[in-house]
Tab-separated table of C-alpha atoms in Angstrom:
chain	number	residue	atom	x	y	z
A	1	MET	CA	-3.408	-11.283	26.074
A	2	VAL	CA	-6.429	-11.075	23.796
A	3	GLY	CA	-5.744	-14.078	21.586
A	4	ASN	CA	-7.066	-13.942	18.055
A	5	SER	CA	-9.743	-11.333	18.679
A	6	PRO	CA	-10.448	-8.796	15.917
A	7	VAL	CA	-8.803	-5.373	16.057
A	8	SER	CA	-10.895	-2.275	15.340
A	9	VAL	CA	-9.968	0.185	12.580
A	10	THR	CA	-10.946	3.680	13.700
A	11	GLY	CA	-9.089	6.018	11.340
A	12	VAL	CA	-7.752	6.084	7.783
A	13	GLY	CA	-5.404	8.323	5.840
A	14	ALA	CA	-3.882	8.163	2.383
A	15	MET	CA	-2.036	9.961	-0.377
A	16	THR	CA	-2.331	8.216	-3.747
A	17	PRO	CA	-1.958	9.055	-7.436
A	18	VAL	CA	-5.745	9.504	-7.643
A	19	GLY	CA	-6.194	11.693	-4.559
A	20	GLY	CA	-4.304	13.711	-1.983
A	21	ASP	CA	-6.171	12.207	0.976
A	22	ALA	CA	-8.253	9.145	1.814
A	23	ALA	CA	-11.610	10.619	0.838
A	24	SER	CA	-10.495	11.918	-2.552
A	25	SER	CA	-8.605	8.685	-3.250
A	26	TRP	CA	-11.736	6.637	-2.556
A	27	GLU	CA	-13.805	8.971	-4.717
A	28	GLY	CA	-11.235	8.736	-7.509
A	29	LEU	CA	-11.200	4.943	-7.434
A	30	LEU	CA	-14.996	4.752	-7.557
A	31	ALA	CA	-14.959	7.196	-10.480
A	32	GLY	CA	-12.416	5.041	-12.329
A	33	ARG	CA	-9.947	7.905	-12.502
A	34	SER	CA	-6.418	7.028	-13.587
A	35	GLY	CA	-3.391	8.479	-11.834
A	36	VAL	CA	-1.005	7.307	-14.554
A	37	ARG	CA	0.539	10.182	-16.491
A	38	PRO	CA	3.461	10.876	-18.833
A	39	ILE	CA	6.784	11.518	-17.125
A	40	GLU	CA	7.583	15.152	-17.893
A	41	ALA	CA	11.175	15.177	-16.587
A	42	GLU	CA	13.985	15.403	-19.137
A	43	TRP	CA	15.568	12.212	-17.856
A	44	ALA	CA	12.574	10.218	-19.119
A	45	GLU	CA	14.050	10.439	-22.614
A	46	ARG	CA	16.839	8.104	-21.493
A	47	LEU	CA	14.432	5.360	-20.425
A	48	PRO	CA	12.219	2.826	-22.225
A	49	VAL	CA	9.460	3.755	-19.735
A	50	GLY	CA	7.462	6.905	-20.354
A	51	VAL	CA	4.710	6.834	-17.720
A	52	ALA	CA	4.380	6.715	-13.945
A	53	ALA	CA	1.754	7.330	-11.277
A	54	ALA	CA	2.826	10.327	-9.193
A	55	LEU	CA	0.854	12.102	-6.500
A	56	PRO	CA	-1.454	14.869	-7.717
A	57	VAL	CA	-0.220	17.115	-4.900
A	58	ASP	CA	3.309	17.824	-3.659
A	59	PRO	CA	3.468	16.665	-0.021
A	60	ALA	CA	6.097	19.309	0.722
A	61	SER	CA	3.501	21.989	-0.015
A	62	LEU	CA	1.354	20.681	2.855
A	63	LEU	CA	4.090	21.066	5.472
A	64	PRO	CA	5.954	24.060	6.875
A	65	ARG	CA	8.945	24.754	4.649
A	66	VAL	CA	11.506	24.258	7.418
A	67	GLN	CA	10.027	20.870	8.334
A	68	ALA	CA	9.683	19.706	4.730
A	69	ARG	CA	13.379	20.388	4.058
A	70	LYS	CA	14.343	17.902	6.775
A	71	LEU	CA	12.200	15.093	5.405
A	72	ASP	CA	12.509	12.713	2.473
A	73	ARG	CA	9.456	12.741	0.193
A	74	GLY	CA	8.353	9.393	1.632
A	75	GLU	CA	8.625	10.725	5.175
A	76	GLN	CA	6.507	13.704	4.176
A	77	MET	CA	3.805	11.401	2.771
A	78	ALA	CA	3.838	9.157	5.834
A	79	LEU	CA	3.557	12.067	8.245
A	80	ILE	CA	0.684	13.701	6.356
A	81	SER	CA	-1.275	10.450	6.000
A	82	ALA	CA	-0.679	9.488	9.639
A	83	ARG	CA	-1.960	12.897	10.766
A	84	GLU	CA	-5.061	12.389	8.652
A	85	ALA	CA	-5.700	8.914	10.084
A	86	TRP	CA	-5.098	10.107	13.644
A	87	GLU	CA	-7.504	13.018	13.304
A	88	ASP	CA	-10.034	10.750	11.588
A	89	ALA	CA	-9.853	8.417	14.605
A	90	GLY	CA	-10.604	11.333	16.931
A	91	ALA	CA	-7.042	11.605	18.285
A	92	PRO	CA	-7.411	8.814	20.866
A	93	GLU	CA	-6.268	9.595	24.393
A	94	VAL	CA	-3.855	6.764	25.128
A	95	GLU	CA	-0.824	6.341	27.349
A	96	PRO	CA	2.347	6.950	25.276
A	97	GLU	CA	3.724	3.547	26.288
A	98	ARG	CA	0.527	1.912	24.953
A	99	LEU	CA	0.747	3.635	21.560
A	100	ALA	CA	2.911	2.129	18.805
A	101	VAL	CA	3.721	2.940	15.175
A	102	VAL	CA	4.448	0.505	12.358
A	103	VAL	CA	5.233	1.919	8.893
A	104	GLY	CA	6.504	-0.380	6.165
A	105	THR	CA	8.456	0.565	3.055
A	106	GLY	CA	9.930	-1.489	0.269
A	107	ILE	CA	12.787	0.807	-0.719
A	108	GLY	CA	13.242	3.543	1.893
A	109	GLY	CA	14.612	7.030	1.283
A	110	LEU	CA	15.896	6.346	-2.195
A	111	LEU	CA	15.333	9.868	-3.530
A	112	THR	CA	17.513	11.255	-0.750
A	113	THR	CA	20.163	8.544	-1.151
A	114	LEU	CA	20.614	9.035	-4.879
A	115	GLY	CA	20.109	12.788	-4.751
A	116	GLN	CA	22.754	13.235	-2.078
A	117	ASP	CA	25.124	10.926	-3.947
A	118	ASP	CA	24.795	13.265	-6.941
A	119	VAL	CA	25.637	16.210	-4.684
A	120	PHE	CA	28.671	14.385	-3.301
A	121	GLU	CA	29.988	13.453	-6.747
A	122	GLU	CA	29.465	16.943	-8.161
A	123	SER	CA	30.335	19.190	-5.220
A	124	GLY	CA	32.053	17.172	-2.513
A	125	VAL	CA	31.351	16.209	1.063
A	126	ARG	CA	30.853	19.717	2.402
A	127	ARG	CA	27.750	20.191	0.278
A	128	LEU	CA	25.970	17.129	1.704
A	129	SER	CA	22.844	17.841	3.751
A	130	PRO	CA	23.268	17.403	7.516
A	131	PHE	CA	19.819	15.804	7.404
A	132	ALA	CA	20.773	13.200	4.762
A	133	VAL	CA	21.060	10.221	7.109
A	134	PRO	CA	17.697	10.619	8.915
A	135	MET	CA	16.117	11.368	5.536
A	136	LEU	CA	17.375	8.198	3.846
A	137	MET	CA	16.749	5.783	6.729
A	138	ALA	CA	14.067	3.209	5.945
A	139	ASN	CA	12.810	3.579	9.516
A	140	GLY	CA	12.540	7.351	9.110
A	141	PRO	CA	8.783	7.432	8.360
A	142	ALA	CA	7.935	5.341	11.439
A	143	ALA	CA	10.282	7.413	13.594
A	144	TRP	CA	8.814	10.765	12.507
A	145	VAL	CA	5.244	9.537	13.004
A	146	SER	CA	6.115	8.240	16.485
A	147	MET	CA	7.588	11.608	17.446
A	148	GLU	CA	4.599	13.453	15.996
A	149	LEU	CA	2.185	11.416	18.133
A	150	GLY	CA	4.394	10.828	21.161
A	151	ALA	CA	4.234	7.068	20.656
A	152	LYS	CA	6.574	5.209	23.019
A	153	GLY	CA	5.252	1.683	22.483
A	154	GLY	CA	7.656	1.078	19.583
A	155	ALA	CA	8.304	2.447	16.101
A	156	ARG	CA	8.807	-0.452	13.703
A	157	THR	CA	9.538	-0.791	10.009
A	158	PRO	CA	8.796	-3.975	8.053
A	159	VAL	CA	10.782	-4.076	4.815
A	160	SER	CA	9.289	-6.833	2.689
A	161	ALA	CA	9.193	-5.321	-0.796
A	162	CYS	CA	5.649	-4.826	-2.086
A	163	ALA	CA	4.142	-6.583	0.948
A	164	SER	CA	5.608	-4.073	3.430
A	165	GLY	CA	2.478	-1.977	4.002
A	166	ALA	CA	0.267	-5.006	4.543
A	167	GLU	CA	2.837	-6.560	6.859
A	168	ALA	CA	2.785	-3.362	8.910
A	169	LEU	CA	-0.938	-3.849	9.543
A	170	ALA	CA	-0.385	-7.491	10.464
A	171	LEU	CA	2.359	-6.509	12.915
A	172	GLY	CA	0.137	-3.806	14.388
A	173	GLN	CA	-2.567	-6.394	14.910
A	174	ASP	CA	-0.056	-8.694	16.611
A	175	LEU	CA	1.101	-5.946	18.988
A	176	ILE	CA	-2.474	-5.326	20.122
A	177	ARG	CA	-3.338	-8.995	20.409
A	178	ALA	CA	-0.200	-9.647	22.448
A	179	GLY	CA	-1.236	-6.946	24.899
A	180	ARG	CA	1.725	-4.702	24.090
A	181	ALA	CA	-0.325	-1.794	22.754
A	182	ASP	CA	-3.859	-0.440	22.876
A	183	VAL	CA	-3.506	1.695	19.739
A	184	VAL	CA	-1.232	1.281	16.717
A	185	VAL	CA	-0.832	3.608	13.748
A	186	ALA	CA	0.100	1.295	10.903
A	187	GLY	CA	0.621	1.575	7.174
A	188	GLY	CA	3.051	1.803	4.304
A	189	VAL	CA	4.776	4.401	2.167
A	190	GLU	CA	6.874	4.586	-0.983
A	191	ALA	CA	8.469	7.439	-2.907
A	192	CYS	CA	10.985	6.220	-5.460
A	193	LEU	CA	9.994	7.648	-8.836
A	194	HIS	CA	13.575	8.076	-9.989
A	195	PRO	CA	15.298	7.202	-13.285
A	196	PHE	CA	17.479	4.623	-11.560
A	197	MET	CA	14.500	2.716	-10.144
A	198	LEU	CA	12.466	2.930	-13.322
A	199	GLY	CA	15.470	1.829	-15.359
A	200	ALA	CA	16.243	-1.061	-13.022
A	201	PHE	CA	12.689	-2.386	-13.068
A	202	ALA	CA	12.580	-1.932	-16.842
A	203	GLN	CA	15.755	-4.006	-17.206
A	204	MET	CA	14.098	-6.926	-15.459
A	205	LYS	CA	11.104	-6.599	-17.825
A	206	ALA	CA	8.679	-5.876	-14.988
A	207	LEU	CA	7.474	-2.453	-16.191
A	208	SER	CA	5.266	-1.789	-19.173
A	209	THR	CA	7.006	0.231	-21.883
A	210	ARG	CA	3.748	1.379	-23.440
A	211	SER	CA	3.109	5.113	-23.291
A	212	ASP	CA	0.785	5.973	-26.199
A	213	ASP	CA	-2.241	6.138	-23.858
A	214	PRO	CA	-0.960	6.507	-20.272
A	215	ALA	CA	-4.313	5.910	-18.576
A	216	ALA	CA	-4.670	2.566	-20.393
A	217	VAL	CA	-1.229	1.128	-19.609
A	218	SER	CA	-1.944	-0.546	-16.270
A	219	ARG	CA	-4.426	-3.343	-16.997
A	220	PRO	CA	-4.457	-6.149	-14.397
A	221	PHE	CA	-6.007	-9.449	-15.505
A	222	ASP	CA	-6.406	-8.174	-19.076
A	223	VAL	CA	-5.129	-10.261	-21.988
A	224	ASP	CA	-3.142	-7.282	-23.275
A	225	ARG	CA	-1.345	-6.391	-20.023
A	226	SER	CA	2.348	-5.711	-20.520
A	227	GLY	CA	3.802	-5.023	-17.077
A	228	PHE	CA	3.177	-2.725	-14.161
A	229	VAL	CA	3.324	1.053	-13.831
A	230	MET	CA	5.385	2.406	-10.950
A	231	GLY	CA	3.552	4.671	-8.543
A	232	GLU	CA	4.073	6.374	-5.206
A	233	GLY	CA	1.897	6.949	-2.193
A	234	ALA	CA	1.070	6.271	1.445
A	235	GLY	CA	-1.718	4.531	3.316
A	236	MET	CA	-2.285	4.625	7.091
A	237	VAL	CA	-4.843	3.222	9.502
A	238	VAL	CA	-5.405	3.535	13.234
A	239	LEU	CA	-5.822	0.130	14.857
A	240	GLU	CA	-7.279	-0.192	18.351
A	241	ARG	CA	-7.977	-2.923	20.823
A	242	ALA	CA	-11.709	-3.404	20.367
A	243	GLU	CA	-12.497	-2.914	24.055
A	244	PHE	CA	-10.426	0.281	24.118
A	245	ALA	CA	-12.265	1.668	21.087
A	246	ARG	CA	-15.666	0.806	22.565
A	247	ALA	CA	-14.815	2.359	25.912
A	248	ARG	CA	-14.072	5.710	24.329
A	249	GLY	CA	-17.097	5.558	22.009
A	250	ALA	CA	-15.015	5.445	18.846
A	251	ARG	CA	-16.576	5.167	15.406
A	252	THR	CA	-15.124	2.181	13.561
A	253	TYR	CA	-14.724	1.377	9.878
A	254	GLY	CA	-14.645	-2.326	10.624
A	255	SER	CA	-12.140	-4.811	11.952
A	256	LEU	CA	-8.849	-6.336	10.970
A	257	ALA	CA	-10.011	-9.812	11.868
A	258	GLY	CA	-7.036	-11.873	10.772
A	259	SER	CA	-3.712	-11.846	8.990
A	260	SER	CA	-0.848	-13.990	7.815
A	261	VAL	CA	2.779	-13.275	6.996
A	262	THR	CA	4.558	-16.098	5.183
A	263	SER	CA	7.489	-16.717	2.869
A	264	SER	CA	7.386	-18.913	-0.217
A	265	ALA	CA	11.111	-19.806	-0.196
A	266	HIS	CA	10.675	-20.357	-3.922
A	267	HIS	CA	12.273	-17.633	-6.077
A	268	ILE	CA	13.635	-14.147	-5.510
A	269	THR	CA	11.131	-12.503	-7.886
A	270	ALA	CA	8.690	-15.103	-9.262
A	271	SER	CA	5.224	-15.606	-7.786
A	272	ASP	CA	4.422	-18.895	-6.086
A	273	THR	CA	0.798	-19.976	-6.145
A	274	ASP	CA	1.244	-22.622	-3.448
A	275	GLY	CA	2.785	-20.064	-1.119
A	276	GLN	CA	-0.066	-17.651	-1.753
A	277	VAL	CA	-2.672	-20.338	-1.103
A	278	HIS	CA	-0.973	-21.080	2.203
A	279	ALA	CA	-0.969	-17.395	3.182
A	280	ILE	CA	-4.635	-16.886	2.339
A	281	GLY	CA	-5.629	-20.017	4.227
A	282	MET	CA	-3.664	-18.953	7.301
A	283	ALA	CA	-5.323	-15.536	7.314
A	284	LEU	CA	-8.785	-17.093	7.094
A	285	ARG	CA	-8.036	-19.415	9.995
A	286	ASP	CA	-6.565	-16.589	12.021
A	287	ALA	CA	-9.741	-14.564	11.483
A	288	GLY	CA	-12.062	-17.487	12.157
A	289	VAL	CA	-13.733	-16.769	8.827
A	290	ASP	CA	-14.854	-19.416	6.335
A	291	ALA	CA	-13.830	-19.069	2.698
A	292	ALA	CA	-17.525	-18.893	1.794
A	293	ASP	CA	-17.863	-15.728	3.913
A	294	ILE	CA	-15.359	-13.750	1.831
A	295	GLY	CA	-17.407	-11.495	-0.418
A	296	VAL	CA	-14.698	-9.111	-1.641
A	297	VAL	CA	-11.086	-9.560	-2.715
A	298	HIS	CA	-8.685	-6.675	-3.221
A	299	ALA	CA	-6.154	-8.377	-5.460
A	300	HIS	CA	-2.445	-7.628	-5.440
A	301	ALA	CA	-2.669	-7.869	-9.256
A	302	THR	CA	0.066	-5.617	-10.628
A	303	SER	CA	-0.583	-6.155	-14.362
A	304	THR	CA	2.239	-8.618	-14.972
A	305	GLU	CA	1.740	-11.694	-17.125
A	306	SER	CA	2.684	-14.340	-14.565
A	307	GLY	CA	1.811	-12.585	-11.307
A	308	ASP	CA	-1.845	-11.979	-12.128
A	309	VAL	CA	-2.415	-15.587	-13.173
A	310	ALA	CA	-0.644	-17.000	-10.113
A	311	GLU	CA	-2.771	-14.918	-7.746
A	312	ALA	CA	-6.000	-15.712	-9.579
A	313	GLU	CA	-5.315	-19.428	-9.214
A	314	ALA	CA	-4.424	-18.962	-5.534
A	315	VAL	CA	-7.669	-17.127	-4.782
A	316	VAL	CA	-9.744	-19.794	-6.523
A	317	ARG	CA	-7.978	-22.587	-4.668
A	318	ALA	CA	-8.061	-20.929	-1.244
A	319	VAL	CA	-11.368	-19.054	-1.352
A	320	GLY	CA	-13.276	-20.024	-4.501
A	321	GLY	CA	-14.576	-18.151	-7.505
A	322	HIS	CA	-17.540	-16.515	-5.763
A	323	PRO	CA	-16.077	-13.235	-4.382
A	324	VAL	CA	-16.128	-10.017	-6.366
A	325	VAL	CA	-12.583	-8.925	-7.143
A	326	THR	CA	-11.014	-5.543	-7.787
A	327	ALA	CA	-7.501	-4.534	-8.842
A	328	THR	CA	-7.043	-0.848	-8.110
A	329	LYS	CA	-3.447	-0.762	-9.366
A	330	SER	CA	-5.160	-0.304	-12.725
A	331	MET	CA	-5.641	3.294	-11.538
A	332	THR	CA	-2.928	3.962	-8.947
A	333	GLY	CA	-0.103	2.025	-10.515
A	334	HIS	CA	2.037	-0.044	-8.156
A	335	MET	CA	2.879	1.963	-5.025
A	336	LEU	CA	5.230	-0.795	-3.847
A	337	GLY	CA	5.491	-0.597	-0.032
A	338	ALA	CA	2.347	1.523	0.241
A	339	SER	CA	0.123	-0.669	-1.908
A	340	GLY	CA	-0.836	-3.245	0.723
A	341	ALA	CA	-1.991	-0.645	3.231
A	342	VAL	CA	-4.003	1.184	0.579
A	343	GLY	CA	-5.502	-2.131	-0.528
A	344	ALA	CA	-6.686	-2.848	3.013
A	345	LEU	CA	-8.190	0.637	3.179
A	346	VAL	CA	-10.077	0.027	-0.093
A	347	ALA	CA	-11.416	-3.298	1.187
A	348	LEU	CA	-12.642	-1.676	4.403
A	349	LEU	CA	-14.381	1.162	2.586
A	350	ALA	CA	-16.004	-1.309	0.190
A	351	LEU	CA	-17.494	-3.190	3.143
A	352	ARG	CA	-18.621	0.040	4.778
A	353	ASP	CA	-20.193	1.624	1.692
A	354	GLY	CA	-21.421	-1.519	-0.054
A	355	VAL	CA	-19.636	-0.701	-3.307
A	356	LEU	CA	-16.423	-1.954	-4.911
A	357	PRO	CA	-14.396	0.024	-7.477
A	358	ALA	CA	-14.174	-1.426	-10.968
A	359	THR	CA	-10.878	-2.569	-12.442
A	360	ARG	CA	-9.927	-0.046	-15.111
A	361	ASN	CA	-8.770	-1.130	-18.581
A	362	LEU	CA	-10.175	-4.641	-18.312
A	363	ALA	CA	-11.348	-5.042	-21.892
A	364	ARG	CA	-10.643	-8.776	-22.305
A	365	LEU	CA	-10.333	-10.924	-19.204
A	366	ASP	CA	-7.476	-13.436	-19.405
A	367	PRO	CA	-9.232	-16.809	-19.813
A	368	ARG	CA	-6.894	-18.260	-17.164
A	369	VAL	CA	-8.430	-15.921	-14.590
A	370	ALA	CA	-11.507	-17.737	-13.227
A	371	LEU	CA	-12.617	-14.831	-11.048
A	372	ASP	CA	-15.512	-12.357	-10.979
A	373	VAL	CA	-13.372	-9.292	-11.616
A	374	VAL	CA	-15.404	-6.076	-11.453
A	375	ARG	CA	-15.137	-4.026	-14.640
A	376	ASP	CA	-16.753	-1.037	-16.348
A	377	GLU	CA	-18.773	0.153	-13.333
A	378	PRO	CA	-18.426	-0.214	-9.553
A	379	ARG	CA	-20.253	-3.212	-8.116
A	380	LYS	CA	-22.802	-2.672	-5.349
A	381	GLY	CA	-23.489	-5.298	-2.732
A	382	GLN	CA	-23.594	-6.139	0.939
A	383	TRP	CA	-20.593	-8.119	2.126
A	384	SER	CA	-19.457	-9.078	5.606
A	385	ALA	CA	-15.802	-9.960	4.984
A	386	ALA	CA	-13.005	-9.069	2.584
A	387	LEU	CA	-9.573	-10.409	1.698
A	388	ALA	CA	-6.673	-8.112	0.769
A	389	ASN	CA	-3.560	-9.709	-0.699
A	390	SER	CA	-0.017	-8.376	-0.970
A	391	PHE	CA	2.919	-10.254	-2.426
A	392	GLY	CA	6.494	-9.053	-2.762
A	393	PHE	CA	9.831	-9.902	-4.339
A	394	GLY	CA	11.693	-12.261	-2.050
A	395	GLY	CA	8.699	-14.550	-1.644
A	396	HIS	CA	6.865	-12.342	0.851
A	397	ASN	CA	3.164	-13.172	1.173
A	398	VAL	CA	0.723	-11.202	3.330
A	399	SER	CA	-3.033	-11.695	3.424
A	400	LEU	CA	-5.393	-9.633	5.526
A	401	VAL	CA	-9.003	-10.464	6.397
A	402	LEU	CA	-11.221	-7.486	7.164
A	403	THR	CA	-14.769	-7.603	8.454
A	404	LYS	CA	-17.665	-5.179	8.465
């Protein structure tokens, strides 16, 4: 047992709408590049939503054709990003039973599920893919990554809506702290850019229906925000017991110092400021970090009217108004189950490089947001600790504290 000791982060990997890997994603965010584009598919004409944030590279093109055909798009993303993170960490030599995988997803293999249902309705059962079930399973990404790396310490899949990726990191931290693993590959993935999902979210008035200027649609904390933009992506990190990482001479990005996973028990979709305050406070206590030490906040901020204000109030109440805040969904859109893992990655890189990406499209800050939200240009500084928030439908709250 190692109690509440920090866990080292030794590798990162990502596929986002602004870059096909972690390095290009980070560069794209610092450059303020938007990954939001018009939906070119014919089915877009049937929807009130005309934009989305898709990957700039097809993950299937990065895998052998035979392997890609057996994997859902989300599984492809998870496998590619996990390989990147593993190689970035130096491919740690660890006993298989001491290596675990945790990959969260909010939706699972939706593209396979709906695609194969179309095949069934049009052509009958004999035309269904024999790989359909392992492709649609929500635990598929974690399972494939575990087999790729030979991880026998567990392959787990948190499903907590938009907090899934962040919860995966928190669970990975718990496994190491509890002495059940020395190394954990953890992260989140989502691939559900489909007319059904876009239509369903549009019906609940969560998505923006603006499309005249795609790059300007996602605008967290801005007075003129009108809903979120759906995206897709994956984010992975390699977590290690600090002593294990030191013993092998690993380079580290920083530490996952603390985390919290709570439930608001308030409303199936609405944000709950009190619940978020509780989650942030728990994460700070878990990390042994004072609120005054938090210099950076990666906000969940999706560009919805109520959600942005609720989180802003929660940060002020739990941490204060002093940290610099970024909302990178202004560029990536909302990657659902992947967003929390990518947010943690952004916070870590900001601490490492001493620079925080600006929030795109923030022309007029909502007066109810009493935060120092970075806009126009990236903010340079030296910070020792960061907070990354993720909140999901169902009242899921996850806060992560990362340290330099």
